[in-house]
Short mmCIF file of C-alpha atoms in Angstrom, two decimals:
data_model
loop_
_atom_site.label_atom_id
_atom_site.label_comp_id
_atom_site.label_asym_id
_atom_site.label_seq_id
_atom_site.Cartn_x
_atom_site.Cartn_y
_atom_site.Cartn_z
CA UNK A 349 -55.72 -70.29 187.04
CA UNK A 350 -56.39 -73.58 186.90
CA UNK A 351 -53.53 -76.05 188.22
CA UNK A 352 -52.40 -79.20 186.81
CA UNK A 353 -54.76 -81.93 186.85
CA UNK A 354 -54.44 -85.81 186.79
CA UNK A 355 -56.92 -88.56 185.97
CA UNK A 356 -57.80 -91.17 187.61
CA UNK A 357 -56.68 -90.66 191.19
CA UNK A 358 -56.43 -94.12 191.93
CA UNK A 359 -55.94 -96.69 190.08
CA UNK A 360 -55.66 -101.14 190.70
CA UNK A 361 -54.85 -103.27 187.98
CA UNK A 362 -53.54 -107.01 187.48
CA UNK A 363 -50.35 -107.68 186.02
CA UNK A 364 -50.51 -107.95 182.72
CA UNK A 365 -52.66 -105.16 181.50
CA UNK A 366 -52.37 -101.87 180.80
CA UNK A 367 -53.37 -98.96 181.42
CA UNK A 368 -53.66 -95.16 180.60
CA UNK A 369 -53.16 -92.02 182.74
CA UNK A 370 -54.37 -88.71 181.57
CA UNK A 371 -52.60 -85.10 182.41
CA UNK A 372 -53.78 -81.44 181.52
CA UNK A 373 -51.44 -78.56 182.19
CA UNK A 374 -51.56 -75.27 183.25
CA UNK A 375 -53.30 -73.17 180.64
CA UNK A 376 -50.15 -72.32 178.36
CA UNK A 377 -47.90 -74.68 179.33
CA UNK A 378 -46.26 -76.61 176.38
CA UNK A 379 -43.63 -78.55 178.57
CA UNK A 380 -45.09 -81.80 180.24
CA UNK A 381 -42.94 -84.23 181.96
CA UNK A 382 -43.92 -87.62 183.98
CA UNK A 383 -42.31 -89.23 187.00
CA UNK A 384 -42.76 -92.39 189.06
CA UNK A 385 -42.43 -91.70 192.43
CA UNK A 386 -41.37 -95.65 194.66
CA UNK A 387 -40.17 -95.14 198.12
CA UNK A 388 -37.73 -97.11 197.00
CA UNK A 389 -36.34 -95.54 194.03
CA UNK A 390 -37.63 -91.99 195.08
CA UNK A 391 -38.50 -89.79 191.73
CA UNK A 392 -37.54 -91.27 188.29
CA UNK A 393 -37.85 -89.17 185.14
CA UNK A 394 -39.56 -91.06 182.47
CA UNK A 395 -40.37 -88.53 179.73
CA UNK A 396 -41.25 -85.00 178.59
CA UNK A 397 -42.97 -83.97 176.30
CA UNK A 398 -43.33 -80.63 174.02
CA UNK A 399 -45.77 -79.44 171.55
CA UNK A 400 -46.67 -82.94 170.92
CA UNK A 401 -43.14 -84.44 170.36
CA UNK A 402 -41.26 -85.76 173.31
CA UNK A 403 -37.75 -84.54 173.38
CA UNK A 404 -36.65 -86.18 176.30
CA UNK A 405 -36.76 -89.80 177.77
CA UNK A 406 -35.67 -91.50 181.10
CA UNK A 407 -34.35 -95.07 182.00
CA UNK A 408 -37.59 -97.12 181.54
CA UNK A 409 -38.45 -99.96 179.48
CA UNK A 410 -40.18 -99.90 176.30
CA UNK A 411 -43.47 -100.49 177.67
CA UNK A 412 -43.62 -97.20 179.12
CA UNK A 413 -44.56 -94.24 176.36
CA UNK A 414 -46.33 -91.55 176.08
CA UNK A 415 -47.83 -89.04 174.10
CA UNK A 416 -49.00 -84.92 173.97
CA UNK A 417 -51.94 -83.63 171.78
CA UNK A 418 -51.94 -80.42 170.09
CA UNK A 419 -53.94 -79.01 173.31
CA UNK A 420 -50.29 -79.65 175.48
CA UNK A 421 -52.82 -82.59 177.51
CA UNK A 422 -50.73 -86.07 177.69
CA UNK A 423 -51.20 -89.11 178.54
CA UNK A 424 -48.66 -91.91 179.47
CA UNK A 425 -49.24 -95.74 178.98
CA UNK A 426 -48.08 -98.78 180.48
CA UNK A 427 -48.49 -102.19 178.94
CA UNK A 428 -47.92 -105.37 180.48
CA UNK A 429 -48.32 -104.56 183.83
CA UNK A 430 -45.79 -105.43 186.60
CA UNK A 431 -45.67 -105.65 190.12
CA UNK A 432 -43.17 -103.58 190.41
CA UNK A 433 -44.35 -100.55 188.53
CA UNK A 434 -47.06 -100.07 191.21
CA UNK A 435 -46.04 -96.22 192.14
CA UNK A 436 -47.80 -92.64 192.16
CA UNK A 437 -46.93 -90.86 189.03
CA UNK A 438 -46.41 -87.15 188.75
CA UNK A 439 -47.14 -84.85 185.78
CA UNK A 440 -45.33 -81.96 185.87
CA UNK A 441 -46.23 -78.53 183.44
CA UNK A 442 -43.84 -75.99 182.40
CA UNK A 443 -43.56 -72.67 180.13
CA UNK A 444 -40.34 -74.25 179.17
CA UNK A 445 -37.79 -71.57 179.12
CA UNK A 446 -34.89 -71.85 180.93
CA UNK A 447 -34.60 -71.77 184.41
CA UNK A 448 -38.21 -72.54 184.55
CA UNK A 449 -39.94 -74.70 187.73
CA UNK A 450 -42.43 -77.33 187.40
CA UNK A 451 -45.86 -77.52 188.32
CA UNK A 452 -47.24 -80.73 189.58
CA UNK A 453 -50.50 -82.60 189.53
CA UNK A 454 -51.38 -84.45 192.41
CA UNK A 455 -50.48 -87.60 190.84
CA UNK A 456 -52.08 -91.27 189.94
CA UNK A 457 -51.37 -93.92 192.25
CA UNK A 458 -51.02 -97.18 190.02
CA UNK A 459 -51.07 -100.60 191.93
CA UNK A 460 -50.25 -103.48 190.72
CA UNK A 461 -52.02 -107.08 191.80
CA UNK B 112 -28.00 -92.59 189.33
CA UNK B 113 -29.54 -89.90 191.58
CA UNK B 114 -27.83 -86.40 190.84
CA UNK B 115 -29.34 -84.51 194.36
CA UNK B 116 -28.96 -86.61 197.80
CA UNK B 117 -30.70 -84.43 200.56
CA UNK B 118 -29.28 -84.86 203.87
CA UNK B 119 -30.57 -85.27 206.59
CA UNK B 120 -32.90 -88.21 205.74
CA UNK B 121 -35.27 -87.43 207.91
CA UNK B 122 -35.32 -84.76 210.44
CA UNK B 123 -37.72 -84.20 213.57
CA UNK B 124 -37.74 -80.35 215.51
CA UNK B 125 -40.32 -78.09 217.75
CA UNK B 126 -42.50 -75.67 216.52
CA UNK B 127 -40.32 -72.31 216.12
CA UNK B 128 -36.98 -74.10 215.72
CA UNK B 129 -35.57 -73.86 212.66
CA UNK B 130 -34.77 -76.37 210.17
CA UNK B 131 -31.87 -77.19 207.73
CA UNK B 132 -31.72 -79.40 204.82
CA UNK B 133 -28.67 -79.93 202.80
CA UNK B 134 -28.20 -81.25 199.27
CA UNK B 135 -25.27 -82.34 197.39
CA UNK B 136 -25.20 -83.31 193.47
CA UNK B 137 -22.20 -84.26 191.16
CA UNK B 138 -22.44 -82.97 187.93
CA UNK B 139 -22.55 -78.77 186.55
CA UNK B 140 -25.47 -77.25 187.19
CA UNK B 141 -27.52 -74.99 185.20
CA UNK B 142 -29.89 -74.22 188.57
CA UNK B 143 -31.04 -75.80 191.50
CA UNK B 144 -34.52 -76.00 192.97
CA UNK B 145 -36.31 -77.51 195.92
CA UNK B 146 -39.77 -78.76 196.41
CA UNK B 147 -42.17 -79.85 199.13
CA UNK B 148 -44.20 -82.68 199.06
CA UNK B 149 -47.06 -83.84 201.74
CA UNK B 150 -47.95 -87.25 201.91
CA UNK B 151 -49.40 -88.78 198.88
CA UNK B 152 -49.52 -85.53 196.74
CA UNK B 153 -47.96 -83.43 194.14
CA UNK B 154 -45.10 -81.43 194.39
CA UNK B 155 -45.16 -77.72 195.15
CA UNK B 156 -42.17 -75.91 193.46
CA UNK B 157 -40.43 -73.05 196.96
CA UNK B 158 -37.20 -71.67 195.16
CA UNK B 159 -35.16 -71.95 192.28
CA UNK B 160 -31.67 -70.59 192.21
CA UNK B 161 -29.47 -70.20 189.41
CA UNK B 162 -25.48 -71.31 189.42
CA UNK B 163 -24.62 -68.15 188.92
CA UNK B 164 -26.46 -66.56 192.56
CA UNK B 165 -25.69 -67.66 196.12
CA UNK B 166 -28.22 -67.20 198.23
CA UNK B 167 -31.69 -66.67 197.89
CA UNK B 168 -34.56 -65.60 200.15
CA UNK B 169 -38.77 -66.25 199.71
CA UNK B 170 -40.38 -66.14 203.24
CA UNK B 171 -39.31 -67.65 205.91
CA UNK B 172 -37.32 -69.82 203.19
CA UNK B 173 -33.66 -69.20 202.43
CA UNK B 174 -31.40 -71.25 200.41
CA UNK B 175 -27.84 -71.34 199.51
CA UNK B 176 -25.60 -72.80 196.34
CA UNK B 177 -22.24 -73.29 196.79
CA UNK B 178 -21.09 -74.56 192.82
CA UNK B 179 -17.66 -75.06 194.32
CA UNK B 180 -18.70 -77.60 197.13
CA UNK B 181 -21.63 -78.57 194.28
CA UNK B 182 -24.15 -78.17 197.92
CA UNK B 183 -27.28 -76.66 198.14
CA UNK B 184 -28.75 -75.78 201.86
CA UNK B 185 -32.68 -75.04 202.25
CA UNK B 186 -33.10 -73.25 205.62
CA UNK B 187 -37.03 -72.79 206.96
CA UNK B 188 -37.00 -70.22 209.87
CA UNK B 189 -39.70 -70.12 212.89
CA UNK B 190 -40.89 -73.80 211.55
CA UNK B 191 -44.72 -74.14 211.96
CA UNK B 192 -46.63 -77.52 212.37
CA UNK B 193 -47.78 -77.26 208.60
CA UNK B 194 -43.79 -76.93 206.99
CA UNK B 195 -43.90 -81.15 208.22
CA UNK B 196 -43.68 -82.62 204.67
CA UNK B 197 -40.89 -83.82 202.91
CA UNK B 198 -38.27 -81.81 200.90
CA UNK B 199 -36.98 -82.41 197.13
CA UNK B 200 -33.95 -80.83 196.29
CA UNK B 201 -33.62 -81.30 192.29
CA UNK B 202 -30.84 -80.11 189.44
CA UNK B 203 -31.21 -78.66 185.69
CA UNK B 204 -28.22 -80.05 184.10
CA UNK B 205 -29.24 -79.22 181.12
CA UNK B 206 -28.54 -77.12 178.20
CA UNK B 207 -31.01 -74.85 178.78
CA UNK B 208 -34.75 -76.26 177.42
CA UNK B 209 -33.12 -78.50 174.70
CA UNK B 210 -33.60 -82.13 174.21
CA UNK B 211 -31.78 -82.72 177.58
CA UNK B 212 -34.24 -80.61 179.93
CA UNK B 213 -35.14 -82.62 182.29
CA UNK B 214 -34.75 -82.01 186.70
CA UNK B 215 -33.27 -85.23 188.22
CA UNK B 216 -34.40 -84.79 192.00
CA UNK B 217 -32.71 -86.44 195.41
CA UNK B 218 -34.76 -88.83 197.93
CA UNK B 219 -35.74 -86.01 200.07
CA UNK B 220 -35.75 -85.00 203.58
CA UNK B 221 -38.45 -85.86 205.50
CA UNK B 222 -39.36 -82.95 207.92
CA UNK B 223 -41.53 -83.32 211.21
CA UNK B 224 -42.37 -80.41 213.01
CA UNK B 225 -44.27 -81.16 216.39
CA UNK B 226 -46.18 -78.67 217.89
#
């Protein structure tokens, strides 16, 4: 079985754009969450996502969002780039039934210039 | 605010020793779960226990919940050169996958194990 996969790997942009990271769960997985990992802040929940509508959102400014197709894929953008949201980000599958674990891709790491 | 905070920070042993991680959170629990990460990768889910259990074993892993001390203790027995990588501890507060499911994780312990 296929694990969870994250596109790109790497990533440099300049402030002020934006950009687009891509997720596919595990086969059957309708539950897919995101995280920014800083060594400063550690891991920060910014949203999760089911069958397409996202029930669940973290701390983060506007200019963070996301979205799910009807395939369970997502993808999470970020406009206006900052220096600070340089990070790796983690996308995380689950079946989505309680006491359930989460499945992570290997992450994008984002930086900033 | 974080809800885990793994302690030790960082912790350094010999191959064979054994190694103990402890996490404490602040809030009622639905379960509790820790993770390993190596460097610059994704995280790989070891055990999930529920608030209801108190102790758990998987390998050479076993982990303990005490809901009355809201703690959480990861033990890794005979600790091998490949365990270095750092450990997640991370809480379901939630209702049970409702709007609020979500795991809020700690800043990890970061385990070296020199051969």
């Amino acid at each position: 079985k296929a694990g969870v996969t994250q596109t790109p790997r790497y990533l440099i942009k300049t402030r002020g754009q934006q950009v687009t990271l891509s997720c596919s769960p595990i086969s059957g997985h309708r539950s897919v969450s995101w995280y920014q990992q800083t060594p400063g802040q550690g891991l920060q929940f910014l949203f999760e996502y089911f069958s397409e509508t996202q029930r669940n959102k973290g701390n983060f400014p506007g200019r963070f969002s996301g979205r799910q197709f009807s395939n369970s894929r997502s993808e999470m953008n970020v406009s206006t780039l900052e220096l600070g949201d340089s990070a790796l980000y983690l996308c995380a599958s689950s079946w989505d039934s309680y006491n359930s674990p989460l499945h992570f891709g290997n992450g994008t790491r984002l930086t900033v210039t | 605010s974080q809800q885990g905070e793994e302690d030790p920070q960082a912790l350094s042993i010999q191959e064979g020793e054994n190694a103990t991680m402890n996490c404490s959170y602040k809030t009622s629990i639905n379960n509790l779960q820790w993770y390993r990460q190596n460097s610059g990768r994704g995280l790989v889910h070891l055990i999930l226990i529920r608030s209801n259990e108190r102790e758990k074993h998987s390998g050479r892993l076993r982990v303990t919940l005490d809901t009355s001390k809201k703690s959480s203790s990861l033990l890794i027995t005979a600790s091998r050169a490949a365990d270095t990588a750092s450990y997640f501890c991370a809480t379901d507060a939630s209702g049970g996958g409702g709007s609020n499911y979500k795991l809020t994780f700690g800043k990890g312990t970061l385990l070296t194990v020199n051969p």
